Amino acid sequence: MDVDSLDSRLVTLFCERPKLSVLEASRRLKVARATVQARLDRLMSRGVIKSWAPALNPSEFGYPVTAYCSLTVRQDSGHAVVVAALAKIPEILELHTVSGDSDMLARVVARSNADVQRVLDLIVATQTVVRSSSVIVLQTHIEAQALALLQATAATPAAAG
């Protein structure tokens, strides 16, 4: 989907001020309220804006440790079965099918470094994963940089293709 300068300014405004009303956004951007609403609806329906839900910070409610776990799955299970089993573990925040030596990559959270083992045990207990390897995040430097990418996309003319 092509995004333009107004889309970028609109999304930036709501990222900076998520509780802003559509009317106030229209005033700040100097466009009609209907234009703002139509743009937001279009961005939502096309998946550019995924959600208006609050961004949660697990470290602030008892899960300060993040780990990335490479998972090798049972090949006779199929990914849908693995995903269904792992989706029941709330400490798994993200799960991706990947290329390389492992089959899936999970971002998990835990209460402590030692608690990562408990989460890994839950993963293995599903009997859909035959091997795991994990790394614990020491410090996060860049997180959720999608706004900067959207702004750069809006500032660059779309390539012909």
PDB file of C-alpha atoms in Angstrom:
ATOM      1  CA  MET A   1       0.000   0.000   0.000  1.00  0.00           C
ATOM      2  CA  ASP A   2       1.269   3.439  -0.830  1.00  0.00           C
ATOM      3  CA  VAL A   3       1.489   5.880   2.038  1.00  0.00           C
ATOM      4  CA  ASP A   4       1.871   9.570   1.503  1.00  0.00           C
ATOM      5  CA  SER A   5       2.987  12.528   3.575  1.00  0.00           C
ATOM      6  CA  LEU A   6      -0.449  13.051   5.132  1.00  0.00           C
ATOM      7  CA  ASP A   7      -0.659   9.384   6.138  1.00  0.00           C
ATOM      8  CA  SER A   8       2.774   9.671   7.718  1.00  0.00           C
ATOM      9  CA  ARG A   9       1.927  12.880   9.581  1.00  0.00           C
ATOM     10  CA  LEU A  10      -1.351  11.375  10.759  1.00  0.00           C
ATOM     11  CA  VAL A  11       0.202   8.164  12.058  1.00  0.00           C
ATOM     12  CA  THR A  12       3.065  10.086  13.672  1.00  0.00           C
ATOM     13  CA  LEU A  13       0.588  12.347  15.449  1.00  0.00           C
ATOM     14  CA  PHE A  14      -1.385   9.403  16.857  1.00  0.00           C
ATOM     15  CA  CYS A  15       1.822   7.580  17.874  1.00  0.00           C
ATOM     16  CA  GLU A  16       2.926  10.660  19.789  1.00  0.00           C
ATOM     17  CA  ARG A  17      -0.565  11.422  21.182  1.00  0.00           C
ATOM     18  CA  PRO A  18      -2.593   8.179  21.159  1.00  0.00           C
ATOM     19  CA  LYS A  19      -5.551   9.670  23.060  1.00  0.00           C
ATOM     20  CA  LEU A  20      -5.998  12.521  20.594  1.00  0.00           C
ATOM     21  CA  SER A  21      -9.471  12.853  19.104  1.00  0.00           C
ATOM     22  CA  VAL A  22     -10.074  12.762  15.360  1.00  0.00           C
ATOM     23  CA  LEU A  23     -11.352  16.334  15.556  1.00  0.00           C
ATOM     24  CA  GLU A  24      -8.197  17.552  17.306  1.00  0.00           C
ATOM     25  CA  ALA A  25      -6.026  15.661  14.812  1.00  0.00           C
ATOM     26  CA  SER A  26      -7.853  17.388  11.948  1.00  0.00           C
ATOM     27  CA  ARG A  27      -7.178  20.775  13.561  1.00  0.00           C
ATOM     28  CA  ARG A  28      -3.485  20.053  14.066  1.00  0.00           C
ATOM     29  CA  LEU A  29      -3.015  18.701  10.549  1.00  0.00           C
ATOM     30  CA  LYS A  30      -5.211  21.412   9.022  1.00  0.00           C
ATOM     31  CA  VAL A  31      -7.420  18.960   7.129  1.00  0.00           C
ATOM     32  CA  ALA A  32     -11.111  18.088   7.384  1.00  0.00           C
ATOM     33  CA  ARG A  33     -12.237  15.749  10.155  1.00  0.00           C
ATOM     34  CA  ALA A  34     -13.774  13.458   7.516  1.00  0.00           C
ATOM     35  CA  THR A  35     -10.401  13.268   5.760  1.00  0.00           C
ATOM     36  CA  VAL A  36      -8.681  12.202   8.979  1.00  0.00           C
ATOM     37  CA  GLN A  37     -11.354   9.584   9.686  1.00  0.00           C
ATOM     38  CA  ALA A  38     -11.259   8.251   6.116  1.00  0.00           C
ATOM     39  CA  ARG A  39      -7.463   8.013   6.193  1.00  0.00           C
ATOM     40  CA  LEU A  40      -7.514   6.211   9.559  1.00  0.00           C
ATOM     41  CA  ASP A  41     -10.177   3.795   8.321  1.00  0.00           C
ATOM     42  CA  ARG A  42      -8.158   3.081   5.165  1.00  0.00           C
ATOM     43  CA  LEU A  43      -4.915   2.587   7.100  1.00  0.00           C
ATOM     44  CA  MET A  44      -6.698   0.204   9.501  1.00  0.00           C
ATOM     45  CA  SER A  45      -8.497  -1.783   6.786  1.00  0.00           C
ATOM     46  CA  ARG A  46      -5.272  -2.253   4.843  1.00  0.00           C
ATOM     47  CA  GLY A  47      -3.339  -3.332   7.939  1.00  0.00           C
ATOM     48  CA  VAL A  48      -0.907  -0.403   8.072  1.00  0.00           C
ATOM     49  CA  ILE A  49      -2.277   0.380  11.545  1.00  0.00           C
ATOM     50  CA  LYS A  50      -2.616  -2.989  13.268  1.00  0.00           C
ATOM     51  CA  SER A  51      -4.316  -1.945  16.466  1.00  0.00           C
ATOM     52  CA  TRP A  52      -5.388   0.869  18.764  1.00  0.00           C
ATOM     53  CA  ALA A  53      -4.765  -1.387  21.752  1.00  0.00           C
ATOM     54  CA  PRO A  54      -2.384  -0.260  24.492  1.00  0.00           C
ATOM     55  CA  ALA A  55       1.239  -1.354  24.076  1.00  0.00           C
ATOM     56  CA  LEU A  56       1.986  -3.554  27.075  1.00  0.00           C
ATOM     57  CA  ASN A  57       5.356  -3.739  28.815  1.00  0.00           C
ATOM     58  CA  PRO A  58       5.770  -7.200  30.413  1.00  0.00           C
ATOM     59  CA  SER A  59       8.753  -6.064  32.488  1.00  0.00           C
ATOM     60  CA  GLU A  60       6.442  -3.715  34.376  1.00  0.00           C
ATOM     61  CA  PHE A  61       4.140  -6.541  35.474  1.00  0.00           C
ATOM     62  CA  GLY A  62       6.695  -9.099  36.564  1.00  0.00           C
ATOM     63  CA  TYR A  63       8.417 -10.377  33.401  1.00  0.00           C
ATOM     64  CA  PRO A  64      11.665  -8.389  33.031  1.00  0.00           C
ATOM     65  CA  VAL A  65      13.621 -11.067  31.120  1.00  0.00           C
ATOM     66  CA  THR A  66      13.278 -11.510  27.357  1.00  0.00           C
ATOM     67  CA  ALA A  67      14.764 -14.461  25.494  1.00  0.00           C
ATOM     68  CA  TYR A  68      14.753 -15.578  21.878  1.00  0.00           C
ATOM     69  CA  CYS A  69      14.362 -19.314  21.482  1.00  0.00           C
ATOM     70  CA  SER A  70      15.208 -21.197  18.299  1.00  0.00           C
ATOM     71  CA  LEU A  71      12.947 -24.219  18.087  1.00  0.00           C
ATOM     72  CA  THR A  72      13.257 -27.401  16.070  1.00  0.00           C
ATOM     73  CA  VAL A  73       9.831 -28.941  15.690  1.00  0.00           C
ATOM     74  CA  ARG A  74       8.685 -32.513  15.189  1.00  0.00           C
ATOM     75  CA  GLN A  75       8.503 -32.870  11.443  1.00  0.00           C
ATOM     76  CA  ASP A  76       5.495 -35.175  11.577  1.00  0.00           C
ATOM     77  CA  SER A  77       3.387 -32.599  13.435  1.00  0.00           C
ATOM     78  CA  GLY A  78       3.131 -29.780  10.929  1.00  0.00           C
ATOM     79  CA  HIS A  79       3.427 -26.114  11.863  1.00  0.00           C
ATOM     80  CA  ALA A  80      -0.291 -25.606  12.564  1.00  0.00           C
ATOM     81  CA  VAL A  81      -0.192 -28.196  15.359  1.00  0.00           C
ATOM     82  CA  VAL A  82       2.963 -26.657  16.817  1.00  0.00           C
ATOM     83  CA  VAL A  83       1.504 -23.146  16.688  1.00  0.00           C
ATOM     84  CA  ALA A  84      -1.724 -24.292  18.370  1.00  0.00           C
ATOM     85  CA  ALA A  85       0.224 -25.969  21.182  1.00  0.00           C
ATOM     86  CA  LEU A  86       2.632 -23.076  21.736  1.00  0.00           C
ATOM     87  CA  ALA A  87      -0.128 -20.435  21.592  1.00  0.00           C
ATOM     88  CA  LYS A  88      -1.344 -21.789  24.942  1.00  0.00           C
ATOM     89  CA  ILE A  89       1.868 -20.611  26.654  1.00  0.00           C
ATOM     90  CA  PRO A  90       1.308 -16.962  27.630  1.00  0.00           C
ATOM     91  CA  GLU A  91       5.020 -16.244  28.040  1.00  0.00           C
ATOM     92  CA  ILE A  92       5.468 -16.708  24.288  1.00  0.00           C
ATOM     93  CA  LEU A  93       4.909 -13.193  22.924  1.00  0.00           C
ATOM     94  CA  GLU A  94       5.841 -13.886  19.302  1.00  0.00           C
ATOM     95  CA  LEU A  95       6.349 -16.991  17.210  1.00  0.00           C
ATOM     96  CA  HIS A  96       7.787 -17.013  13.698  1.00  0.00           C
ATOM     97  CA  THR A  97       8.558 -19.712  11.147  1.00  0.00           C
ATOM     98  CA  VAL A  98      12.126 -19.054  10.013  1.00  0.00           C
ATOM     99  CA  SER A  99      14.760 -20.277   7.613  1.00  0.00           C
ATOM    100  CA  GLY A 100      18.071 -21.668   8.786  1.00  0.00           C
ATOM    101  CA  ASP A 101      19.046 -24.358  11.256  1.00  0.00           C
ATOM    102  CA  SER A 102      15.848 -24.120  13.306  1.00  0.00           C
ATOM    103  CA  ASP A 103      12.201 -24.168  12.269  1.00  0.00           C
ATOM    104  CA  MET A 104      10.720 -21.467  14.480  1.00  0.00           C
ATOM    105  CA  LEU A 105      11.837 -18.495  16.534  1.00  0.00           C
ATOM    106  CA  ALA A 106       9.962 -17.532  19.686  1.00  0.00           C
ATOM    107  CA  ARG A 107      10.276 -14.347  21.711  1.00  0.00           C
ATOM    108  CA  VAL A 108       9.503 -15.268  25.293  1.00  0.00           C
ATOM    109  CA  VAL A 109       9.447 -13.440  28.594  1.00  0.00           C
ATOM    110  CA  ALA A 110      10.200 -14.752  32.055  1.00  0.00           C
ATOM    111  CA  ARG A 111      10.337 -13.578  35.666  1.00  0.00           C
ATOM    112  CA  SER A 112      14.098 -14.232  35.913  1.00  0.00           C
ATOM    113  CA  ASN A 113      16.951 -15.833  33.998  1.00  0.00           C
ATOM    114  CA  ALA A 114      16.274 -19.073  35.867  1.00  0.00           C
ATOM    115  CA  ASP A 115      12.560 -18.813  35.004  1.00  0.00           C
ATOM    116  CA  VAL A 116      13.467 -19.033  31.307  1.00  0.00           C
ATOM    117  CA  GLN A 117      14.069 -22.732  31.983  1.00  0.00           C
ATOM    118  CA  ARG A 118      10.484 -23.111  33.216  1.00  0.00           C
ATOM    119  CA  VAL A 119       9.209 -21.564  29.985  1.00  0.00           C
ATOM    120  CA  LEU A 120      11.466 -23.833  27.910  1.00  0.00           C
ATOM    121  CA  ASP A 121      10.145 -26.826  29.862  1.00  0.00           C
ATOM    122  CA  LEU A 122       6.580 -25.746  29.008  1.00  0.00           C
ATOM    123  CA  ILE A 123       7.559 -25.551  25.336  1.00  0.00           C
ATOM    124  CA  VAL A 124       9.145 -29.001  25.327  1.00  0.00           C
ATOM    125  CA  ALA A 125       6.201 -30.450  27.290  1.00  0.00           C
ATOM    126  CA  THR A 126       3.942 -29.748  24.284  1.00  0.00           C
ATOM    127  CA  GLN A 127       5.755 -32.657  22.594  1.00  0.00           C
ATOM    128  CA  THR A 128       5.825 -30.631  19.366  1.00  0.00           C
ATOM    129  CA  VAL A 129       9.358 -29.313  19.850  1.00  0.00           C
ATOM    130  CA  VAL A 130      12.345 -31.676  19.828  1.00  0.00           C
ATOM    131  CA  ARG A 131      15.139 -29.172  20.467  1.00  0.00           C
ATOM    132  CA  SER A 132      15.528 -25.593  21.593  1.00  0.00           C
ATOM    133  CA  SER A 133      18.326 -23.098  21.868  1.00  0.00           C
ATOM    134  CA  SER A 134      17.919 -19.740  23.553  1.00  0.00           C
ATOM    135  CA  VAL A 135      19.657 -16.435  24.047  1.00  0.00           C
ATOM    136  CA  ILE A 136      18.745 -13.985  26.776  1.00  0.00           C
ATOM    137  CA  VAL A 137      18.429 -10.317  25.874  1.00  0.00           C
ATOM    138  CA  LEU A 138      20.812  -8.180  27.933  1.00  0.00           C
ATOM    139  CA  GLN A 139      19.697  -4.798  26.613  1.00  0.00           C
ATOM    140  CA  THR A 140      17.304  -3.620  23.908  1.00  0.00           C
ATOM    141  CA  HIS A 141      18.627  -0.779  21.751  1.00  0.00           C
ATOM    142  CA  ILE A 142      15.962  -0.443  19.055  1.00  0.00           C
ATOM    143  CA  GLU A 143      12.374  -1.532  19.498  1.00  0.00           C
ATOM    144  CA  ALA A 144       9.309  -1.181  17.298  1.00  0.00           C
ATOM    145  CA  GLN A 145      10.924   1.065  14.720  1.00  0.00           C
ATOM    146  CA  ALA A 146       8.007   0.792  12.306  1.00  0.00           C
ATOM    147  CA  LEU A 147       7.083   4.492  12.605  1.00  0.00           C
ATOM    148  CA  ALA A 148      10.488   5.570  11.268  1.00  0.00           C
ATOM    149  CA  LEU A 149      10.076   3.078   8.412  1.00  0.00           C
ATOM    150  CA  LEU A 150       6.620   4.453   7.562  1.00  0.00           C
ATOM    151  CA  GLN A 151       7.981   8.003   7.592  1.00  0.00           C
ATOM    152  CA  ALA A 152      10.846   7.020   5.293  1.00  0.00           C
ATOM    153  CA  THR A 153       8.428   5.205   2.975  1.00  0.00           C
ATOM    154  CA  ALA A 154       6.151   8.233   2.745  1.00  0.00           C
ATOM    155  CA  ALA A 155       9.116  10.482   1.947  1.00  0.00           C
ATOM    156  CA  THR A 156      10.352   8.229  -0.877  1.00  0.00           C
ATOM    157  CA  PRO A 157       8.469   8.059  -4.187  1.00  0.00           C
ATOM    158  CA  ALA A 158       7.087   4.593  -4.864  1.00  0.00           C
ATOM    159  CA  ALA A 159       9.203   2.510  -7.207  1.00  0.00           C
ATOM    160  CA  ALA A 160       7.637   1.607 -10.509  1.00  0.00           C
ATOM    161  CA  GLY A 161       7.038  -2.031 -10.669  1.00  0.00           C
TER     162      GLY A 161
END
